[in-house]
């Protein structure tokens, strides 16, 4: 169909195979793709492990969608991803005579379901396995159905670290992710979120950068102030000394009498050993940060004279994705997701000056949280994603300016 823009590379490959009359090639693409099956949310909530066939009213077809063709999420219908082999195994003689793939689009196909067809599906699955779904570690974009420019796209791109590493469309605002049950399991296992209230609270805290360690941010803020005062790089020993002085002074101020509406209050001074233990801990942290930054510079995550301004990016990158995860789990609405994504983009622009600065802050937060200076997969993974996002011509970071033009909304 001349002039048709495929939503993603999946549908483009399907259309190309169909246009050539290459049905083996079409099945090859299907075997590598998740096929999403519509389900009643109430039924899935009651029996999360069960997937049901809901044929068209004439019972001639069972409809499935590839990832780029999924409709906007609604509160009552959810989607579960299944493989071509799963459908071949699940089909029996009482089921519809056709599997309808992306009906109504130029990439549509109505596949017959005879025993010979089902065996053929299996053969294509066997040839494709284990490649199934979008490949992790690559930039995947929606060319229709997802913003590519503007403030919402900017906020979505703030979450691109996770989208790329997880193998998802970076710009999917109307988000289904890996399907309703898998998205709920993601939030349950990774975040202990099982209700809409818990999701809203977690998103709020991420956007307020309350989950990142305040100790990390304190240490970086001291260096940021020193760099501003001295208009240049800050020596590590100078940074350590200034941080120790600030901590001791803060402890002294906390013990000073305070005038409040209830009168004068006096706090007991903190024990010297407690304060000095805090000083020693933050100085160890500064050593860790300095060693990570040296490795970042060696590996191209920071420029030769670069340093990390803030680790707030760790929370903001996760907030952008959390906003979408809430829609995929139906804990939030599309409006909630857009609002959260916009806020994440605005907060990131306020804290950083470029995609590269933001990425370094995100990476340091991730490493301080998970890596323990092992420079293992928590580090190598975030480095690989950073390099992909800063060099791939298809990356949103190469196509969306960090600063929003004046007057844009």
Coordinates of C-alpha atoms in Angstrom, one line a residue:
X1 CA 0.0 0.0 0.0
X2 CA 1.8 3.1 -1.2
X3 CA 2.3 5.7 1.4
X4 CA 1.6 3.5 4.4
X5 CA 4.0 4.0 7.4
X6 CA 4.4 0.8 9.4
X7 CA 4.3 1.5 13.2
X8 CA 7.5 -0.5 13.8
X9 CA 10.1 -2.7 12.2
X10 CA 7.9 -5.7 12.9
X11 CA 5.0 -4.6 10.8
X12 CA 7.3 -3.3 8.1
X13 CA 8.9 -6.8 7.8
X14 CA 5.4 -8.4 7.7
X15 CA 4.2 -6.0 5.0
X16 CA 7.4 -6.5 2.9
X17 CA 7.0 -10.3 3.0
X18 CA 3.3 -10.1 2.2
X19 CA 3.9 -7.7 -0.7
X20 CA 6.5 -10.1 -2.1
X21 CA 4.1 -13.1 -1.7
X22 CA 6.7 -14.6 0.6
X23 CA 4.5 -16.4 3.1
X24 CA 7.4 -18.4 4.5
X25 CA 9.1 -15.1 5.2
X26 CA 5.9 -13.8 6.8
X27 CA 5.7 -16.8 9.1
X28 CA 9.4 -16.3 10.0
X29 CA 8.6 -12.8 11.2
X30 CA 5.6 -14.0 13.2
X31 CA 7.7 -16.7 14.8
X32 CA 10.1 -14.0 16.0
X33 CA 7.3 -11.7 17.2
X34 CA 5.0 -11.6 20.2
X35 CA 1.4 -12.1 19.2
X36 CA -0.9 -10.3 21.6
X37 CA -4.2 -11.8 22.5
X38 CA -7.1 -9.7 23.8
X39 CA -8.5 -10.8 27.1
X40 CA -11.1 -9.6 29.6
X41 CA -9.3 -7.9 32.4
X42 CA -11.8 -9.3 35.0
X43 CA -11.2 -12.8 33.8
X44 CA -7.4 -12.4 33.9
X45 CA -7.5 -10.9 37.3
X46 CA -9.6 -14.0 38.4
X47 CA -7.3 -16.5 36.7
X48 CA -3.9 -14.9 35.9
X49 CA -2.4 -18.0 34.4
X50 CA -5.2 -18.7 31.9
X51 CA -5.5 -17.3 28.4
X52 CA -8.9 -17.6 26.6
X53 CA -9.8 -17.5 22.9
X54 CA -12.4 -14.8 22.1
X55 CA -13.2 -15.3 18.4
X56 CA -14.9 -12.7 16.2
X57 CA -18.7 -12.7 16.3
X58 CA -19.0 -14.9 13.2
X59 CA -16.5 -17.3 14.8
X60 CA -14.4 -17.3 11.6
X61 CA -11.3 -15.7 13.1
X62 CA -9.2 -15.3 16.3
X63 CA -7.5 -11.8 16.2
X64 CA -4.0 -11.2 17.3
X65 CA -1.8 -8.0 17.1
X66 CA 1.9 -7.6 16.8
X67 CA 3.4 -5.2 19.3
X68 CA 3.4 -2.1 17.1
X69 CA -0.3 -2.6 16.3
X70 CA -1.7 -2.7 19.8
X71 CA -4.6 -0.3 20.5
X72 CA -4.6 2.3 23.2
X73 CA -5.0 0.6 26.6
X74 CA -8.5 0.7 28.1
X75 CA -9.6 -0.3 31.6
X76 CA -11.5 -3.5 30.7
X77 CA -9.4 -5.2 27.9
X78 CA -5.8 -6.4 28.4
X79 CA -3.4 -8.2 26.2
X80 CA -1.2 -11.2 26.8
X81 CA 1.8 -12.1 24.5
X82 CA 2.0 -15.6 23.1
X83 CA 4.3 -17.2 20.6
X84 CA 3.3 -18.8 17.2
X85 CA 4.2 -22.2 18.7
X86 CA 1.8 -21.6 21.6
X87 CA -1.1 -21.0 19.2
X88 CA -0.1 -24.1 17.3
X89 CA -0.3 -26.1 20.5
X90 CA -3.5 -24.5 21.8
X91 CA -5.5 -24.8 18.6
X92 CA -8.1 -27.6 18.2
X93 CA -10.8 -28.5 15.8
X94 CA -13.4 -26.4 17.6
X95 CA -11.5 -23.2 17.3
X96 CA -11.9 -20.7 14.4
X97 CA -10.6 -21.6 10.9
X98 CA -8.4 -18.5 10.7
X99 CA -5.8 -16.7 12.8
X100 CA -6.2 -13.0 11.9
X101 CA -3.0 -11.1 12.2
X102 CA -3.3 -7.3 12.4
X103 CA -6.7 -7.2 10.6
X104 CA -7.5 -4.0 8.9
X105 CA -3.9 -3.0 8.2
X106 CA -1.8 -3.4 5.0
X107 CA 0.2 -6.0 6.9
X108 CA -2.8 -8.2 7.7
X109 CA -3.0 -11.9 7.0
X110 CA -5.7 -14.5 7.6
X111 CA -3.8 -17.7 8.3
X112 CA -5.6 -21.0 7.9
X113 CA -5.4 -23.4 10.8
X114 CA -5.4 -27.0 9.4
X115 CA -3.1 -29.6 11.1
X116 CA -0.6 -29.0 8.3
X117 CA -0.6 -25.3 8.9
X118 CA -0.1 -25.8 12.7
X119 CA 2.8 -28.1 12.0
X120 CA 4.3 -25.4 9.7
X121 CA 3.9 -22.8 12.4
X122 CA 5.9 -25.1 14.7
X123 CA 8.6 -25.5 12.1
X124 CA 9.0 -21.8 11.7
X125 CA 9.1 -21.4 15.5
X126 CA 11.8 -24.0 15.8
X127 CA 13.9 -22.2 13.2
X128 CA 13.5 -18.8 14.9
X129 CA 14.0 -19.9 18.5
X130 CA 15.3 -18.5 20.8
X131 CA 14.9 -15.1 19.1
X132 CA 11.5 -13.9 20.2
X133 CA 10.3 -10.4 20.8
X134 CA 12.2 -7.1 20.5
X135 CA 15.9 -7.6 21.0
X136 CA 17.3 -6.1 24.2
X137 CA 20.1 -3.6 24.0
X138 CA 18.8 -1.9 20.8
X139 CA 16.8 1.2 20.1
X140 CA 13.3 0.3 19.1
X141 CA 10.9 3.1 17.9
X142 CA 7.2 3.5 17.1
X143 CA 7.0 5.5 13.9
X144 CA 3.2 5.7 14.3
X145 CA 1.4 5.8 17.6
X146 CA 4.3 7.2 19.6
X147 CA 5.7 10.8 19.8
X148 CA 9.1 11.3 18.2
X149 CA 9.5 15.0 19.0
X150 CA 8.4 17.5 21.6
X151 CA 8.1 17.6 25.4
X152 CA 6.3 14.2 25.7
X153 CA 8.9 12.5 23.5
X154 CA 11.7 14.2 25.6
X155 CA 10.1 12.8 28.8
X156 CA 9.9 9.4 27.2
X157 CA 13.5 9.5 26.1
X158 CA 14.5 10.2 29.8
X159 CA 13.4 6.6 30.3
X160 CA 15.3 5.3 27.3
X161 CA 18.0 3.5 29.4
X162 CA 15.4 1.1 30.7
X163 CA 13.5 0.8 27.4
X164 CA 16.7 -0.1 25.5
X165 CA 18.0 -2.5 28.0
X166 CA 14.6 -4.2 28.3
X167 CA 14.0 -4.4 24.6
X168 CA 10.9 -2.1 24.4
X169 CA 9.8 0.8 22.3
X170 CA 11.3 3.9 23.8
X171 CA 8.4 6.2 22.8
X172 CA 5.4 4.0 23.6
X173 CA 3.2 6.2 25.8
X174 CA 0.1 4.1 25.2
X175 CA 2.0 1.3 26.9
X176 CA 1.3 -2.4 27.0
X177 CA 4.9 -3.5 27.5
X178 CA 5.2 -7.2 27.9
X179 CA 1.5 -7.7 28.5
X180 CA -0.7 -7.2 31.5
X181 CA 0.3 -10.1 33.7
X182 CA 4.0 -9.7 33.1
X183 CA 3.9 -5.9 33.8
X184 CA 2.0 -6.6 37.1
X185 CA 4.6 -9.2 38.0
X186 CA 7.4 -6.7 37.2
X187 CA 6.0 -4.2 39.7
X188 CA 5.2 -6.8 42.3
X189 CA 8.7 -8.4 42.3
X190 CA 10.8 -5.4 41.6
X191 CA 9.0 -2.7 43.5
X192 CA 6.5 -4.5 45.9
X193 CA 3.7 -2.6 44.1
X194 CA 0.3 -4.4 44.0
X195 CA -2.2 -1.6 44.1
X196 CA -2.9 1.7 42.3
X197 CA -2.2 3.6 45.5
X198 CA 1.2 2.1 45.8
X199 CA 2.0 2.8 42.2
X200 CA 0.9 6.5 42.5
X201 CA 3.0 6.9 45.7
X202 CA 6.1 5.3 44.1
X203 CA 5.8 7.5 41.0
X204 CA 5.4 10.6 43.2
X205 CA 8.5 9.7 45.2
X206 CA 10.6 9.0 42.0
X207 CA 9.6 12.3 40.5
X208 CA 10.5 14.1 43.7
X209 CA 13.9 12.1 43.6
X210 CA 13.1 10.8 47.1
X211 CA 14.3 7.2 46.4
X212 CA 17.9 8.1 45.5
X213 CA 20.2 8.2 48.5
X214 CA 20.3 11.7 50.1
X215 CA 23.9 10.9 51.2
X216 CA 25.0 10.5 47.6
X217 CA 23.3 13.7 46.5
X218 CA 24.7 15.6 49.5
X219 CA 28.3 14.6 48.6
X220 CA 27.8 15.6 44.9
X221 CA 26.1 18.9 45.9
X222 CA 29.2 19.8 48.0
X223 CA 31.4 19.3 45.0
X224 CA 29.0 21.1 42.7
X225 CA 29.1 24.2 45.0
X226 CA 32.9 24.0 45.2
X227 CA 33.2 23.8 41.4
X228 CA 30.9 26.9 41.1
X229 CA 32.9 28.8 43.7
X230 CA 36.3 28.0 42.2
X231 CA 35.2 27.9 38.6
X232 CA 37.1 24.7 37.8
X233 CA 37.8 21.1 38.7
X234 CA 37.7 20.1 42.4
X235 CA 40.5 18.0 43.8
X236 CA 39.3 14.9 45.7
X237 CA 41.1 15.8 48.9
X238 CA 39.6 19.3 48.8
X239 CA 36.2 17.7 48.2
X240 CA 36.7 15.3 51.2
X241 CA 37.8 18.1 53.5
X242 CA 34.9 20.4 52.5
X243 CA 32.4 17.6 53.0
X244 CA 33.7 16.7 56.4
X245 CA 33.6 20.4 57.4
X246 CA 30.0 20.7 56.2
X247 CA 28.9 17.5 58.1
X248 CA 30.5 18.7 61.4
X249 CA 29.0 22.2 61.0
X250 CA 25.6 20.7 60.3
X251 CA 25.8 18.6 63.4
X252 CA 26.7 21.8 65.5
X253 CA 23.8 23.7 64.0
X254 CA 21.4 21.0 64.8
X255 CA 22.3 21.2 68.5
X256 CA 21.9 25.0 68.6
X257 CA 18.7 26.4 70.3
X258 CA 15.8 26.9 67.8
X259 CA 13.0 29.5 68.1
X260 CA 9.7 27.8 67.2
X261 CA 6.0 28.8 67.7
X262 CA 6.1 26.7 70.9
X263 CA 9.1 28.6 72.3
X264 CA 12.8 27.9 72.4
X265 CA 13.8 24.3 71.9
X266 CA 17.2 22.8 72.6
X267 CA 18.3 19.6 70.9
X268 CA 20.9 17.3 72.5
X269 CA 24.3 17.4 70.7
X270 CA 25.0 14.3 68.7
X271 CA 27.8 12.1 70.0
X272 CA 31.2 12.9 68.4
X273 CA 31.7 9.3 67.5
X274 CA 28.4 9.3 65.6
X275 CA 29.3 12.4 63.6
X276 CA 32.8 11.2 62.9
X277 CA 31.4 7.8 61.7
X278 CA 29.2 9.7 59.3
X279 CA 32.2 11.8 58.1
X280 CA 34.2 8.6 57.5
X281 CA 31.3 7.0 55.6
X282 CA 30.8 9.9 53.3
X283 CA 34.6 10.1 52.6
X284 CA 34.5 6.4 51.6
X285 CA 31.6 7.3 49.4
X286 CA 33.6 10.1 47.7
X287 CA 36.3 7.5 47.0
X288 CA 33.8 5.2 45.4
X289 CA 32.4 8.0 43.3
X290 CA 35.9 9.1 42.2
X291 CA 36.8 5.6 41.1
X292 CA 33.6 5.2 39.2
X293 CA 34.1 8.5 37.4
X294 CA 37.7 7.5 36.5
X295 CA 36.2 4.3 34.9
X296 CA 33.5 6.3 33.3
X297 CA 36.1 8.6 31.7
X298 CA 38.2 5.7 30.5
X299 CA 35.1 4.0 28.9
X300 CA 33.6 7.1 27.3
X301 CA 30.7 7.5 29.6
X302 CA 32.2 10.8 30.7
X303 CA 34.4 13.2 28.8
X304 CA 38.1 13.4 29.7
X305 CA 37.5 16.2 32.3
X306 CA 33.9 15.3 33.1
X307 CA 32.3 14.6 36.5
X308 CA 28.8 13.7 37.6
X309 CA 26.7 16.6 38.8
X310 CA 23.8 14.7 40.4
X311 CA 22.4 11.2 40.7
X312 CA 18.8 12.5 40.5
X313 CA 18.8 11.0 37.0
X314 CA 18.6 7.6 38.5
X315 CA 15.2 8.3 39.9
X316 CA 14.0 10.4 37.0
X317 CA 14.9 7.8 34.4
X318 CA 13.0 5.2 36.4
X319 CA 10.1 7.7 36.9
X320 CA 9.6 8.0 33.1
X321 CA 9.3 4.2 32.9
X322 CA 7.2 3.9 36.1
X323 CA 4.6 6.3 34.6
X324 CA 4.2 3.9 31.7
X325 CA 4.3 0.7 33.8
X326 CA 1.3 2.1 35.7
X327 CA -0.7 2.2 32.5
X328 CA 0.4 -1.3 31.4
X329 CA -0.8 -2.6 34.8
X330 CA -3.9 -0.5 34.7
X331 CA -2.9 1.1 38.0
X332 CA -2.9 4.4 36.2
X333 CA -4.5 6.0 33.1
X334 CA -3.1 7.3 29.9
X335 CA -3.4 10.8 31.3
X336 CA -1.5 9.8 34.4
X337 CA 1.3 8.3 32.2
X338 CA 1.6 11.5 30.1
X339 CA 1.7 13.7 33.2
X340 CA 4.4 11.6 34.8
X341 CA 6.5 11.4 31.7
X342 CA 6.3 15.2 31.2
X343 CA 7.3 15.8 34.8
X344 CA 10.3 13.5 34.5
X345 CA 11.5 15.4 31.4
X346 CA 11.1 18.8 33.0
X347 CA 12.9 17.7 36.2
X348 CA 15.7 16.1 34.2
X349 CA 16.2 19.4 32.2
X350 CA 16.3 21.3 35.5
X351 CA 19.1 19.0 36.9
X352 CA 21.3 18.5 33.9
X353 CA 22.6 20.3 30.8
X354 CA 22.7 17.5 28.2
X355 CA 21.7 13.9 27.5
X356 CA 25.2 12.9 28.3
X357 CA 25.2 14.5 31.7
X358 CA 21.9 13.0 32.5
X359 CA 23.1 9.6 31.4
X360 CA 26.2 9.8 33.6
X361 CA 24.0 10.7 36.6
X362 CA 21.7 7.8 35.9
X363 CA 24.6 5.4 35.5
X364 CA 26.3 6.4 38.7
X365 CA 23.1 6.0 40.7
X366 CA 22.6 2.6 39.2
X367 CA 26.2 1.6 40.0
X368 CA 26.2 2.9 43.5
X369 CA 22.9 1.1 44.2
X370 CA 23.8 -2.3 42.6
X371 CA 27.4 -2.7 41.5
X372 CA 29.5 -2.5 44.7
X373 CA 32.5 -1.6 42.5
X374 CA 32.6 -5.0 40.9
X375 CA 32.2 -3.4 37.4
X376 CA 30.1 -6.4 36.5
X377 CA 26.9 -6.6 34.5
X378 CA 25.3 -3.7 36.4
X379 CA 28.1 -1.5 35.1
X380 CA 28.7 -3.1 31.7
X381 CA 25.0 -3.1 30.9
X382 CA 24.5 0.6 31.7
X383 CA 27.7 1.5 29.8
X384 CA 26.5 -0.4 26.7
X385 CA 23.1 1.3 26.8
X386 CA 24.7 4.7 27.2
X387 CA 27.0 4.1 24.2
X388 CA 24.0 2.9 22.1
X389 CA 21.9 5.9 23.0
X390 CA 24.6 8.4 22.3
X391 CA 25.8 7.0 19.0
X392 CA 22.9 5.2 17.3
X393 CA 21.5 7.5 14.6
X394 CA 18.0 6.2 15.5
X395 CA 18.4 7.1 19.2
X396 CA 16.0 9.8 20.5
X397 CA 19.1 11.4 22.2
X398 CA 20.5 12.1 18.7
X399 CA 17.2 13.5 17.5
X400 CA 15.6 15.4 20.4
X401 CA 17.3 18.5 21.7
X402 CA 17.9 18.6 25.4
X403 CA 16.4 22.0 25.8
X404 CA 12.8 22.6 24.7
X405 CA 12.6 25.5 22.2
X406 CA 11.0 28.6 23.6
X407 CA 7.2 28.6 23.4
X408 CA 7.0 24.8 22.9
X409 CA 4.6 22.9 25.2

